[in-house]
Amino acid sequence: MKPRLFITRELFDDVIARLSQYFDIEIWDRYHHPPYEVLLERARNVDALVSLLTDRIDCNLLSNAPRLRIVAQYAVGFDNVDVECATRLGIYVTNTPDVISDTVAELTWALILAVTKRILEADEFVRRGGWYETRTAWHPKMMLGTELKGKVLGIIGLGRIGTRVAKIGVLGFGMKVIYYDIVRYKEKEGILGVEYRSSLEDVLREADIVSIHVPLTKDTYHMIGERELKMMKPTAILINTARGAVVDTEALVKALREGWIAGAGLDVFEGEPIPPNHPLTAFKNVVLVPHIGSATYEGRHRMAEVVLENLIAFYEGRVPPNLVNPDVVKVRPPGFK
Ligand code: NAD
């Protein structure tokens, strides 16, 4: 008998076809994520689960899933999974790192460019007839933005995505790039030409653009709050393509309202999806996109392939390549037997 697998959202057909050679699959085929009760009920009866960041895989769910051996998360971040609890219960947890680093770095740059070049405002100016009404094709002071060359890009978290963003900053735009991280990457500093700052404060004070690339953990929750936003230059902008809760939203709204910073580009939010009357929608100097950091066909398909690789490795009794809780191996060997 094949092990049972529940997939919490539709993935790509070719990947499902390959998975079905190994597993008996059930897929939640609605657009909206399965309610927690459905997750609980399915988890109770399956051997493997493919989850998304919108699925709450907490200790209650894991403890009530006697057959469950592996949670293969279809995402890089896994802050929705209680990894500690999974490890204790001998449940393997995997993610899909690196295969979307370029995609997310590109979106990060799309936001940086959209804010500094005022792309949304300019587009609206044309579409809504503002430009036409001026009867003026060109004016030296029309829609002035900010040049990136020579400016300072501050990266918070020089991991896989932060590194890609830094590289484009140095090579593509001739920026000075500084970073703060709990790990110092001396080798990368040399290769990329980036400079380390030993405190978050130093990066915040010096940077013209601050871009966040840390995972959401108990240490990074609200890492950017009132105090930090006040340290930024009033001309600086904040970009967040990591996780919404790394930034204290209320503090950010206050910072924008009172002009502590000059703008923001956000892909991630506290409480997604945000409503259309959210306070952040009031600002012209803020660009908002709906958590599309990894949303390219190439990226999302590669993520599905990584989920497949992790599940097949586990099926074959091998340690999955993207195991996020390596200690679990001491609790139970990989495999469904
Ligand atoms: P990564 O693990 O390669 O890099 C994270 C970096 O953050 C590491 O260098 C780590 O040392 C550093 N870090 C961790 N805790 C820190 C702290 N307290 N202070 C300072 N630095 C700290 O991860 P990645 O692949 O670059 O992804 C980063 C994050 O981006 C993910 O965790 C995920 O939440 C988010 N992400 C978002 C999207 C999206 O769709 N917007 C897509 C992929 C990933």
JSON list of N, CA, C and O and ligand atoms in Angstrom, two decimals, residues 53 76-79 97-98 100-101 104 107 156-162 180-183 185 188 212-217 219-220 223 241-243 267-268 291-295 300, ligand 1:
[
{"chain": "A", "resi": 53, "resn": "LEU", "atom": "N", "xyz": [2.56, 28.25, 3.69]},
{"chain": "A", "resi": 53, "resn": "LEU", "atom": "CA", "xyz": [2.80, 29.12, 4.84]},
{"chain": "A", "resi": 53, "resn": "LEU", "atom": "C", "xyz": [1.51, 29.59, 5.50]},
{"chain": "A", "resi": 53, "resn": "LEU", "atom": "O", "xyz": [1.51, 30.06, 6.63]},
{"chain": "A", "resi": 76, "resn": "VAL", "atom": "N", "xyz": [9.98, 28.73, 1.54]},
{"chain": "A", "resi": 76, "resn": "VAL", "atom": "CA", "xyz": [11.31, 28.84, 2.16]},
{"chain": "A", "resi": 76, "resn": "VAL", "atom": "C", "xyz": [11.12, 29.00, 3.67]},
{"chain": "A", "resi": 76, "resn": "VAL", "atom": "O", "xyz": [11.69, 28.28, 4.49]},
{"chain": "A", "resi": 77, "resn": "GLY", "atom": "N", "xyz": [10.27, 29.97, 4.05]},
{"chain": "A", "resi": 77, "resn": "GLY", "atom": "CA", "xyz": [10.00, 30.22, 5.47]},
{"chain": "A", "resi": 77, "resn": "GLY", "atom": "C", "xyz": [9.12, 29.09, 6.02]},
{"chain": "A", "resi": 77, "resn": "GLY", "atom": "O", "xyz": [8.32, 28.49, 5.29]},
{"chain": "A", "resi": 78, "resn": "PHE", "atom": "N", "xyz": [9.27, 28.78, 7.28]},
{"chain": "A", "resi": 78, "resn": "PHE", "atom": "CA", "xyz": [8.44, 27.71, 7.88]},
{"chain": "A", "resi": 78, "resn": "PHE", "atom": "C", "xyz": [7.99, 28.12, 9.28]},
{"chain": "A", "resi": 78, "resn": "PHE", "atom": "O", "xyz": [7.87, 27.31, 10.18]},
{"chain": "A", "resi": 79, "resn": "ASP", "atom": "N", "xyz": [7.74, 29.46, 9.44]},
{"chain": "A", "resi": 79, "resn": "ASP", "atom": "CA", "xyz": [7.33, 29.97, 10.75]},
{"chain": "A", "resi": 79, "resn": "ASP", "atom": "C", "xyz": [5.92, 29.53, 11.13]},
{"chain": "A", "resi": 79, "resn": "ASP", "atom": "O", "xyz": [5.49, 29.73, 12.26]},
{"chain": "A", "resi": 97, "resn": "PRO", "atom": "N", "xyz": [14.33, 25.82, 0.02]},
{"chain": "A", "resi": 97, "resn": "PRO", "atom": "CA", "xyz": [15.23, 26.97, -0.03]},
{"chain": "A", "resi": 97, "resn": "PRO", "atom": "C", "xyz": [15.94, 27.13, -1.37]},
{"chain": "A", "resi": 97, "resn": "PRO", "atom": "O", "xyz": [16.02, 26.20, -2.15]},
{"chain": "A", "resi": 98, "resn": "ASP", "atom": "N", "xyz": [16.42, 28.30, -1.58]},
{"chain": "A", "resi": 98, "resn": "ASP", "atom": "CA", "xyz": [17.32, 28.68, -2.67]},
{"chain": "A", "resi": 98, "resn": "ASP", "atom": "C", "xyz": [16.71, 28.74, -4.07]},
{"chain": "A", "resi": 98, "resn": "ASP", "atom": "O", "xyz": [17.09, 29.57, -4.86]},
{"chain": "A", "resi": 100, "resn": "ILE", "atom": "N", "xyz": [14.09, 29.88, -5.17]},
{"chain": "A", "resi": 100, "resn": "ILE", "atom": "CA", "xyz": [13.39, 31.11, -5.53]},
{"chain": "A", "resi": 100, "resn": "ILE", "atom": "C", "xyz": [14.17, 32.36, -5.10]},
{"chain": "A", "resi": 100, "resn": "ILE", "atom": "O", "xyz": [13.64, 33.46, -5.13]},
{"chain": "A", "resi": 101, "resn": "SER", "atom": "N", "xyz": [15.42, 32.16, -4.72]},
{"chain": "A", "resi": 101, "resn": "SER", "atom": "CA", "xyz": [16.20, 33.32, -4.26]},
{"chain": "A", "resi": 101, "resn": "SER", "atom": "C", "xyz": [16.29, 34.40, -5.34]},
{"chain": "A", "resi": 101, "resn": "SER", "atom": "O", "xyz": [16.16, 35.59, -5.05]},
{"chain": "A", "resi": 104, "resn": "VAL", "atom": "N", "xyz": [12.86, 36.13, -5.76]},
{"chain": "A", "resi": 104, "resn": "VAL", "atom": "CA", "xyz": [12.54, 37.08, -4.68]},
{"chain": "A", "resi": 104, "resn": "VAL", "atom": "C", "xyz": [13.45, 38.31, -4.77]},
{"chain": "A", "resi": 104, "resn": "VAL", "atom": "O", "xyz": [12.99, 39.44, -4.54]},
{"chain": "A", "resi": 107, "resn": "LEU", "atom": "N", "xyz": [11.99, 40.61, -7.32]},
{"chain": "A", "resi": 107, "resn": "LEU", "atom": "CA", "xyz": [10.82, 41.34, -6.81]},
{"chain": "A", "resi": 107, "resn": "LEU", "atom": "C", "xyz": [11.27, 42.45, -5.84]},
{"chain": "A", "resi": 107, "resn": "LEU", "atom": "O", "xyz": [10.72, 43.55, -5.85]},
{"chain": "A", "resi": 156, "resn": "ILE", "atom": "N", "xyz": [19.54, 43.60, 5.65]},
{"chain": "A", "resi": 156, "resn": "ILE", "atom": "CA", "xyz": [19.38, 42.96, 6.97]},
{"chain": "A", "resi": 156, "resn": "ILE", "atom": "C", "xyz": [19.17, 41.48, 6.72]},
{"chain": "A", "resi": 156, "resn": "ILE", "atom": "O", "xyz": [18.11, 41.08, 6.26]},
{"chain": "A", "resi": 157, "resn": "GLY", "atom": "N", "xyz": [20.23, 40.71, 6.93]},
{"chain": "A", "resi": 157, "resn": "GLY", "atom": "CA", "xyz": [20.18, 39.27, 6.67]},
{"chain": "A", "resi": 157, "resn": "GLY", "atom": "C", "xyz": [20.81, 38.95, 5.31]},
{"chain": "A", "resi": 157, "resn": "GLY", "atom": "O", "xyz": [20.12, 38.96, 4.30]},
{"chain": "A", "resi": 158, "resn": "LEU", "atom": "N", "xyz": [22.12, 38.66, 5.35]},
{"chain": "A", "resi": 158, "resn": "LEU", "atom": "CA", "xyz": [22.82, 38.39, 4.07]},
{"chain": "A", "resi": 158, "resn": "LEU", "atom": "C", "xyz": [22.83, 36.88, 3.79]},
{"chain": "A", "resi": 158, "resn": "LEU", "atom": "O", "xyz": [23.88, 36.27, 3.63]},
{"chain": "A", "resi": 159, "resn": "GLY", "atom": "N", "xyz": [21.63, 36.30, 3.78]},
{"chain": "A", "resi": 159, "resn": "GLY", "atom": "CA", "xyz": [21.51, 34.88, 3.44]},
{"chain": "A", "resi": 159, "resn": "GLY", "atom": "C", "xyz": [21.40, 34.73, 1.94]},
{"chain": "A", "resi": 159, "resn": "GLY", "atom": "O", "xyz": [21.96, 35.52, 1.18]},
{"chain": "A", "resi": 160, "resn": "ARG", "atom": "N", "xyz": [20.62, 33.71, 1.53]},
{"chain": "A", "resi": 160, "resn": "ARG", "atom": "CA", "xyz": [20.52, 33.41, 0.09]},
{"chain": "A", "resi": 160, "resn": "ARG", "atom": "C", "xyz": [19.90, 34.58, -0.68]},
{"chain": "A", "resi": 160, "resn": "ARG", "atom": "O", "xyz": [20.44, 35.02, -1.69]},
{"chain": "A", "resi": 161, "resn": "ILE", "atom": "N", "xyz": [18.77, 35.10, -0.19]},
{"chain": "A", "resi": 161, "resn": "ILE", "atom": "CA", "xyz": [18.10, 36.18, -0.93]},
{"chain": "A", "resi": 161, "resn": "ILE", "atom": "C", "xyz": [18.85, 37.50, -0.74]},
{"chain": "A", "resi": 161, "resn": "ILE", "atom": "O", "xyz": [19.11, 38.21, -1.73]},
{"chain": "A", "resi": 162, "resn": "GLY", "atom": "N", "xyz": [19.22, 37.80, 0.50]},
{"chain": "A", "resi": 162, "resn": "GLY", "atom": "CA", "xyz": [19.95, 39.05, 0.76]},
{"chain": "A", "resi": 162, "resn": "GLY", "atom": "C", "xyz": [21.21, 39.16, -0.09]},
{"chain": "A", "resi": 162, "resn": "GLY", "atom": "O", "xyz": [21.55, 40.25, -0.59]},
{"chain": "A", "resi": 180, "resn": "TYR", "atom": "N", "xyz": [23.88, 43.80, 7.96]},
{"chain": "A", "resi": 180, "resn": "TYR", "atom": "CA", "xyz": [23.90, 43.33, 9.33]},
{"chain": "A", "resi": 180, "resn": "TYR", "atom": "C", "xyz": [23.31, 41.93, 9.34]},
{"chain": "A", "resi": 180, "resn": "TYR", "atom": "O", "xyz": [22.31, 41.66, 8.66]},
{"chain": "A", "resi": 181, "resn": "ASP", "atom": "N", "xyz": [23.94, 41.05, 10.07]},
{"chain": "A", "resi": 181, "resn": "ASP", "atom": "CA", "xyz": [23.48, 39.66, 10.18]},
{"chain": "A", "resi": 181, "resn": "ASP", "atom": "C", "xyz": [24.04, 39.10, 11.47]},
{"chain": "A", "resi": 181, "resn": "ASP", "atom": "O", "xyz": [25.07, 39.59, 11.96]},
{"chain": "A", "resi": 182, "resn": "ILE", "atom": "N", "xyz": [23.40, 38.08, 12.03]},
{"chain": "A", "resi": 182, "resn": "ILE", "atom": "CA", "xyz": [23.98, 37.45, 13.22]},
{"chain": "A", "resi": 182, "resn": "ILE", "atom": "C", "xyz": [25.21, 36.63, 12.85]},
{"chain": "A", "resi": 182, "resn": "ILE", "atom": "O", "xyz": [26.01, 36.27, 13.70]},
{"chain": "A", "resi": 183, "resn": "VAL", "atom": "N", "xyz": [25.33, 36.33, 11.56]},
{"chain": "A", "resi": 183, "resn": "VAL", "atom": "CA", "xyz": [26.52, 35.62, 11.08]},
{"chain": "A", "resi": 183, "resn": "VAL", "atom": "C", "xyz": [27.33, 36.61, 10.26]},
{"chain": "A", "resi": 183, "resn": "VAL", "atom": "O", "xyz": [26.77, 37.37, 9.47]},
{"chain": "A", "resi": 185, "resn": "TYR", "atom": "N", "xyz": [29.75, 37.05, 7.20]},
{"chain": "A", "resi": 185, "resn": "TYR", "atom": "CA", "xyz": [30.17, 36.28, 6.03]},
{"chain": "A", "resi": 185, "resn": "TYR", "atom": "C", "xyz": [31.40, 36.94, 5.39]},
{"chain": "A", "resi": 185, "resn": "TYR", "atom": "O", "xyz": [31.26, 37.66, 4.39]},
{"chain": "A", "resi": 188, "resn": "LYS", "atom": "N", "xyz": [32.05, 36.19, 1.62]},
{"chain": "A", "resi": 188, "resn": "LYS", "atom": "CA", "xyz": [31.11, 36.90, 0.73]},
{"chain": "A", "resi": 188, "resn": "LYS", "atom": "C", "xyz": [31.45, 38.38, 0.64]},
{"chain": "A", "resi": 188, "resn": "LYS", "atom": "O", "xyz": [31.30, 39.00, -0.41]},
{"chain": "A", "resi": 212, "resn": "ILE", "atom": "N", "xyz": [14.96, 44.06, 4.02]},
{"chain": "A", "resi": 212, "resn": "ILE", "atom": "CA", "xyz": [14.92, 43.02, 5.06]},
{"chain": "A", "resi": 212, "resn": "ILE", "atom": "C", "xyz": [14.87, 41.61, 4.45]},
{"chain": "A", "resi": 212, "resn": "ILE", "atom": "O", "xyz": [14.01, 41.33, 3.62]},
{"chain": "A", "resi": 213, "resn": "HIS", "atom": "N", "xyz": [15.79, 40.76, 4.93]},
{"chain": "A", "resi": 213, "resn": "HIS", "atom": "CA", "xyz": [15.86, 39.38, 4.40]},
{"chain": "A", "resi": 213, "resn": "HIS", "atom": "C", "xyz": [16.13, 38.35, 5.49]},
{"chain": "A", "resi": 213, "resn": "HIS", "atom": "O", "xyz": [16.80, 37.35, 5.24]},
{"chain": "A", "resi": 214, "resn": "VAL", "atom": "N", "xyz": [15.62, 38.61, 6.68]},
{"chain": "A", "resi": 214, "resn": "VAL", "atom": "CA", "xyz": [15.80, 37.64, 7.77]},
{"chain": "A", "resi": 214, "resn": "VAL", "atom": "C", "xyz": [14.54, 36.77, 7.88]},
{"chain": "A", "resi": 214, "resn": "VAL", "atom": "O", "xyz": [13.46, 37.20, 7.49]},
{"chain": "A", "resi": 215, "resn": "PRO", "atom": "N", "xyz": [14.67, 35.57, 8.43]},
{"chain": "A", "resi": 215, "resn": "PRO", "atom": "CA", "xyz": [13.46, 34.77, 8.66]},
{"chain": "A", "resi": 215, "resn": "PRO", "atom": "C", "xyz": [12.67, 35.35, 9.84]},
{"chain": "A", "resi": 215, "resn": "PRO", "atom": "O", "xyz": [13.24, 36.10, 10.65]},
{"chain": "A", "resi": 216, "resn": "LEU", "atom": "N", "xyz": [11.40, 35.01, 9.92]},
{"chain": "A", "resi": 216, "resn": "LEU", "atom": "CA", "xyz": [10.62, 35.42, 11.10]},
{"chain": "A", "resi": 216, "resn": "LEU", "atom": "C", "xyz": [10.87, 34.41, 12.21]},
{"chain": "A", "resi": 216, "resn": "LEU", "atom": "O", "xyz": [10.57, 33.22, 12.07]},
{"chain": "A", "resi": 217, "resn": "THR", "atom": "N", "xyz": [11.46, 34.87, 13.30]},
{"chain": "A", "resi": 217, "resn": "THR", "atom": "CA", "xyz": [11.71, 34.02, 14.47]},
{"chain": "A", "resi": 217, "resn": "THR", "atom": "C", "xyz": [11.32, 34.85, 15.69]},
{"chain": "A", "resi": 217, "resn": "THR", "atom": "O", "xyz": [10.93, 36.02, 15.55]},
{"chain": "A", "resi": 219, "resn": "ASP", "atom": "N", "xyz": [13.31, 36.13, 17.66]},
{"chain": "A", "resi": 219, "resn": "ASP", "atom": "CA", "xyz": [14.28, 37.23, 17.74]},
{"chain": "A", "resi": 219, "resn": "ASP", "atom": "C", "xyz": [14.03, 38.32, 16.70]},
{"chain": "A", "resi": 219, "resn": "ASP", "atom": "O", "xyz": [14.41, 39.47, 16.91]},
{"chain": "A", "resi": 220, "resn": "THR", "atom": "N", "xyz": [13.43, 37.96, 15.57]},
{"chain": "A", "resi": 220, "resn": "THR", "atom": "CA", "xyz": [13.25, 38.97, 14.52]},
{"chain": "A", "resi": 220, "resn": "THR", "atom": "C", "xyz": [11.84, 39.57, 14.54]},
{"chain": "A", "resi": 220, "resn": "THR", "atom": "O", "xyz": [11.56, 40.49, 13.77]},
{"chain": "A", "resi": 223, "resn": "MET", "atom": "N", "xyz": [11.46, 43.34, 14.77]},
{"chain": "A", "resi": 223, "resn": "MET", "atom": "CA", "xyz": [12.87, 43.78, 14.81]},
{"chain": "A", "resi": 223, "resn": "MET", "atom": "C", "xyz": [12.96, 45.26, 14.38]},
{"chain": "A", "resi": 223, "resn": "MET", "atom": "O", "xyz": [13.81, 46.02, 14.84]},
{"chain": "A", "resi": 241, "resn": "THR", "atom": "N", "xyz": [10.55, 42.09, 1.94]},
{"chain": "A", "resi": 241, "resn": "THR", "atom": "CA", "xyz": [10.05, 40.92, 1.19]},
{"chain": "A", "resi": 241, "resn": "THR", "atom": "C", "xyz": [10.28, 39.66, 2.01]},
{"chain": "A", "resi": 241, "resn": "THR", "atom": "O", "xyz": [10.28, 38.56, 1.47]},
{"chain": "A", "resi": 242, "resn": "ALA", "atom": "N", "xyz": [10.51, 39.84, 3.33]},
{"chain": "A", "resi": 242, "resn": "ALA", "atom": "CA", "xyz": [10.80, 38.66, 4.18]},
{"chain": "A", "resi": 242, "resn": "ALA", "atom": "C", "xyz": [9.50, 38.15, 4.82]},
{"chain": "A", "resi": 242, "resn": "ALA", "atom": "O", "xyz": [8.82, 37.29, 4.24]},
{"chain": "A", "resi": 243, "resn": "ARG", "atom": "N", "xyz": [9.14, 38.70, 5.96]},
{"chain": "A", "resi": 243, "resn": "ARG", "atom": "CA", "xyz": [7.86, 38.36, 6.60]},
{"chain": "A", "resi": 243, "resn": "ARG", "atom": "C", "xyz": [7.33, 39.62, 7.25]},
{"chain": "A", "resi": 243, "resn": "ARG", "atom": "O", "xyz": [8.09, 40.40, 7.85]},
{"chain": "A", "resi": 267, "resn": "ASP", "atom": "N", "xyz": [6.02, 43.54, 0.35]},
{"chain": "A", "resi": 267, "resn": "ASP", "atom": "CA", "xyz": [5.42, 42.35, -0.25]},
{"chain": "A", "resi": 267, "resn": "ASP", "atom": "C", "xyz": [4.72, 41.52, 0.81]},
{"chain": "A", "resi": 267, "resn": "ASP", "atom": "O", "xyz": [3.91, 40.66, 0.48]},
{"chain": "A", "resi": 268, "resn": "VAL", "atom": "N", "xyz": [5.07, 41.76, 2.07]},
{"chain": "A", "resi": 268, "resn": "VAL", "atom": "CA", "xyz": [4.58, 40.93, 3.17]},
{"chain": "A", "resi": 268, "resn": "VAL", "atom": "C", "xyz": [4.03, 41.81, 4.29]},
{"chain": "A", "resi": 268, "resn": "VAL", "atom": "O", "xyz": [4.51, 42.93, 4.50]},
{"chain": "A", "resi": 291, "resn": "HIS", "atom": "N", "xyz": [2.21, 39.59, -1.43]},
{"chain": "A", "resi": 291, "resn": "HIS", "atom": "CA", "xyz": [3.06, 38.42, -1.14]},
{"chain": "A", "resi": 291, "resn": "HIS", "atom": "C", "xyz": [3.36, 37.62, -2.42]},
{"chain": "A", "resi": 291, "resn": "HIS", "atom": "O", "xyz": [3.09, 36.42, -2.49]},
{"chain": "A", "resi": 292, "resn": "ILE", "atom": "N", "xyz": [3.93, 38.33, -3.41]},
{"chain": "A", "resi": 292, "resn": "ILE", "atom": "CA", "xyz": [4.23, 37.68, -4.69]},
{"chain": "A", "resi": 292, "resn": "ILE", "atom": "C", "xyz": [5.72, 37.47, -4.89]},
{"chain": "A", "resi": 292, "resn": "ILE", "atom": "O", "xyz": [6.19, 37.29, -6.01]},
{"chain": "A", "resi": 293, "resn": "GLY", "atom": "N", "xyz": [6.47, 37.51, -3.78]},
{"chain": "A", "resi": 293, "resn": "GLY", "atom": "CA", "xyz": [7.93, 37.38, -3.87]},
{"chain": "A", "resi": 293, "resn": "GLY", "atom": "C", "xyz": [8.40, 36.19, -4.68]},
{"chain": "A", "resi": 293, "resn": "GLY", "atom": "O", "xyz": [9.35, 36.27, -5.45]},
{"chain": "A", "resi": 294, "resn": "SER", "atom": "N", "xyz": [7.72, 35.06, -4.53]},
{"chain": "A", "resi": 294, "resn": "SER", "atom": "CA", "xyz": [8.15, 33.85, -5.25]},
{"chain": "A", "resi": 294, "resn": "SER", "atom": "C", "xyz": [7.27, 33.56, -6.46]},
{"chain": "A", "resi": 294, "resn": "SER", "atom": "O", "xyz": [7.37, 32.50, -7.07]},
{"chain": "A", "resi": 295, "resn": "ALA", "atom": "N", "xyz": [6.40, 34.51, -6.80]},
{"chain": "A", "resi": 295, "resn": "ALA", "atom": "CA", "xyz": [5.38, 34.24, -7.81]},
{"chain": "A", "resi": 295, "resn": "ALA", "atom": "C", "xyz": [5.87, 34.39, -9.25]},
{"chain": "A", "resi": 295, "resn": "ALA", "atom": "O", "xyz": [5.46, 35.30, -9.97]},
{"chain": "A", "resi": 300, "resn": "ARG", "atom": "N", "xyz": [7.94, 28.95, -8.76]},
{"chain": "A", "resi": 300, "resn": "ARG", "atom": "CA", "xyz": [6.94, 28.11, -8.09]},
{"chain": "A", "resi": 300, "resn": "ARG", "atom": "C", "xyz": [7.05, 26.65, -8.56]},
{"chain": "A", "resi": 300, "resn": "ARG", "atom": "O", "xyz": [6.81, 25.73, -7.80]},
{"chain": "B", "resi": 1, "resn": "NAD", "atom": "P1", "xyz": [18.50, 32.44, 4.62]},
{"chain": "B", "resi": 1, "resn": "NAD", "atom": "O1", "xyz": [18.34, 31.51, 5.77]},
{"chain": "B", "resi": 1, "resn": "NAD", "atom": "O2", "xyz": [19.40, 32.03, 3.51]},
{"chain": "B", "resi": 1, "resn": "NAD", "atom": "O3", "xyz": [18.99, 33.88, 5.13]},
{"chain": "B", "resi": 1, "resn": "NAD", "atom": "C1", "xyz": [18.54, 34.48, 6.30]},
{"chain": "B", "resi": 1, "resn": "NAD", "atom": "C2", "xyz": [19.68, 35.27, 6.91]},
{"chain": "B", "resi": 1, "resn": "NAD", "atom": "O4", "xyz": [19.17, 35.94, 8.05]},
{"chain": "B", "resi": 1, "resn": "NAD", "atom": "C3", "xyz": [20.84, 34.40, 7.39]},
{"chain": "B", "resi": 1, "resn": "NAD", "atom": "O5", "xyz": [22.07, 34.92, 6.92]},
{"chain": "B", "resi": 1, "resn": "NAD", "atom": "C4", "xyz": [20.75, 34.47, 8.91]},
{"chain": "B", "resi": 1, "resn": "NAD", "atom": "O6", "xyz": [22.00, 34.38, 9.55]},
{"chain": "B", "resi": 1, "resn": "NAD", "atom": "C5", "xyz": [20.12, 35.85, 9.10]},
{"chain": "B", "resi": 1, "resn": "NAD", "atom": "N1", "xyz": [19.44, 35.99, 10.39]},
{"chain": "B", "resi": 1, "resn": "NAD", "atom": "C6", "xyz": [18.65, 35.10, 11.03]},
{"chain": "B", "resi": 1, "resn": "NAD", "atom": "N2", "xyz": [18.24, 35.61, 12.21]},
{"chain": "B", "resi": 1, "resn": "NAD", "atom": "C7", "xyz": [18.76, 36.85, 12.31]},
{"chain": "B", "resi": 1, "resn": "NAD", "atom": "C8", "xyz": [18.68, 37.87, 13.28]},
{"chain": "B", "resi": 1, "resn": "NAD", "atom": "N3", "xyz": [18.00, 37.71, 14.42]},
{"chain": "B", "resi": 1, "resn": "NAD", "atom": "N4", "xyz": [19.36, 39.03, 13.06]},
{"chain": "B", "resi": 1, "resn": "NAD", "atom": "C9", "xyz": [20.09, 39.20, 11.92]},
{"chain": "B", "resi": 1, "resn": "NAD", "atom": "N5", "xyz": [20.20, 38.26, 10.96]},
{"chain": "B", "resi": 1, "resn": "NAD", "atom": "C10", "xyz": [19.53, 37.11, 11.14]},
{"chain": "B", "resi": 1, "resn": "NAD", "atom": "O7", "xyz": [17.04, 32.70, 4.08]},
{"chain": "B", "resi": 1, "resn": "NAD", "atom": "P2", "xyz": [16.59, 33.22, 2.62]},
{"chain": "B", "resi": 1, "resn": "NAD", "atom": "O8", "xyz": [16.40, 32.07, 1.70]},
{"chain": "B", "resi": 1, "resn": "NAD", "atom": "O9", "xyz": [17.49, 34.33, 2.22]},
{"chain": "B", "resi": 1, "resn": "NAD", "atom": "O10", "xyz": [15.14, 33.77, 2.97]},
{"chain": "B", "resi": 1, "resn": "NAD", "atom": "C11", "xyz": [14.96, 34.81, 3.92]},
{"chain": "B", "resi": 1, "resn": "NAD", "atom": "C12", "xyz": [13.50, 34.91, 4.29]},
{"chain": "B", "resi": 1, "resn": "NAD", "atom": "O11", "xyz": [12.78, 35.45, 3.20]},
{"chain": "B", "resi": 1, "resn": "NAD", "atom": "C13", "xyz": [12.81, 33.58, 4.57]},
{"chain": "B", "resi": 1, "resn": "NAD", "atom": "O12", "xyz": [13.00, 33.14, 5.91]},
{"chain": "B", "resi": 1, "resn": "NAD", "atom": "C14", "xyz": [11.36, 33.87, 4.26]},
{"chain": "B", "resi": 1, "resn": "NAD", "atom": "O13", "xyz": [10.66, 34.21, 5.43]},
{"chain": "B", "resi": 1, "resn": "NAD", "atom": "C15", "xyz": [11.43, 35.06, 3.32]},
{"chain": "B", "resi": 1, "resn": "NAD", "atom": "N6", "xyz": [10.93, 34.73, 2.00]},
{"chain": "B", "resi": 1, "resn": "NAD", "atom": "C16", "xyz": [9.90, 35.46, 1.50]},
{"chain": "B", "resi": 1, "resn": "NAD", "atom": "C17", "xyz": [9.40, 35.16, 0.24]},
{"chain": "B", "resi": 1, "resn": "NAD", "atom": "C18", "xyz": [8.27, 35.97, -0.36]},
{"chain": "B", "resi": 1, "resn": "NAD", "atom": "O14", "xyz": [7.48, 35.42, -1.11]},
{"chain": "B", "resi": 1, "resn": "NAD", "atom": "N7", "xyz": [8.18, 37.26, -0.08]},
{"chain": "B", "resi": 1, "resn": "NAD", "atom": "C19", "xyz": [9.93, 34.10, -0.50]},
{"chain": "B", "resi": 1, "resn": "NAD", "atom": "C20", "xyz": [10.99, 33.40, 0.03]},
{"chain": "B", "resi": 1, "resn": "NAD", "atom": "C21", "xyz": [11.48, 33.70, 1.28]}
]
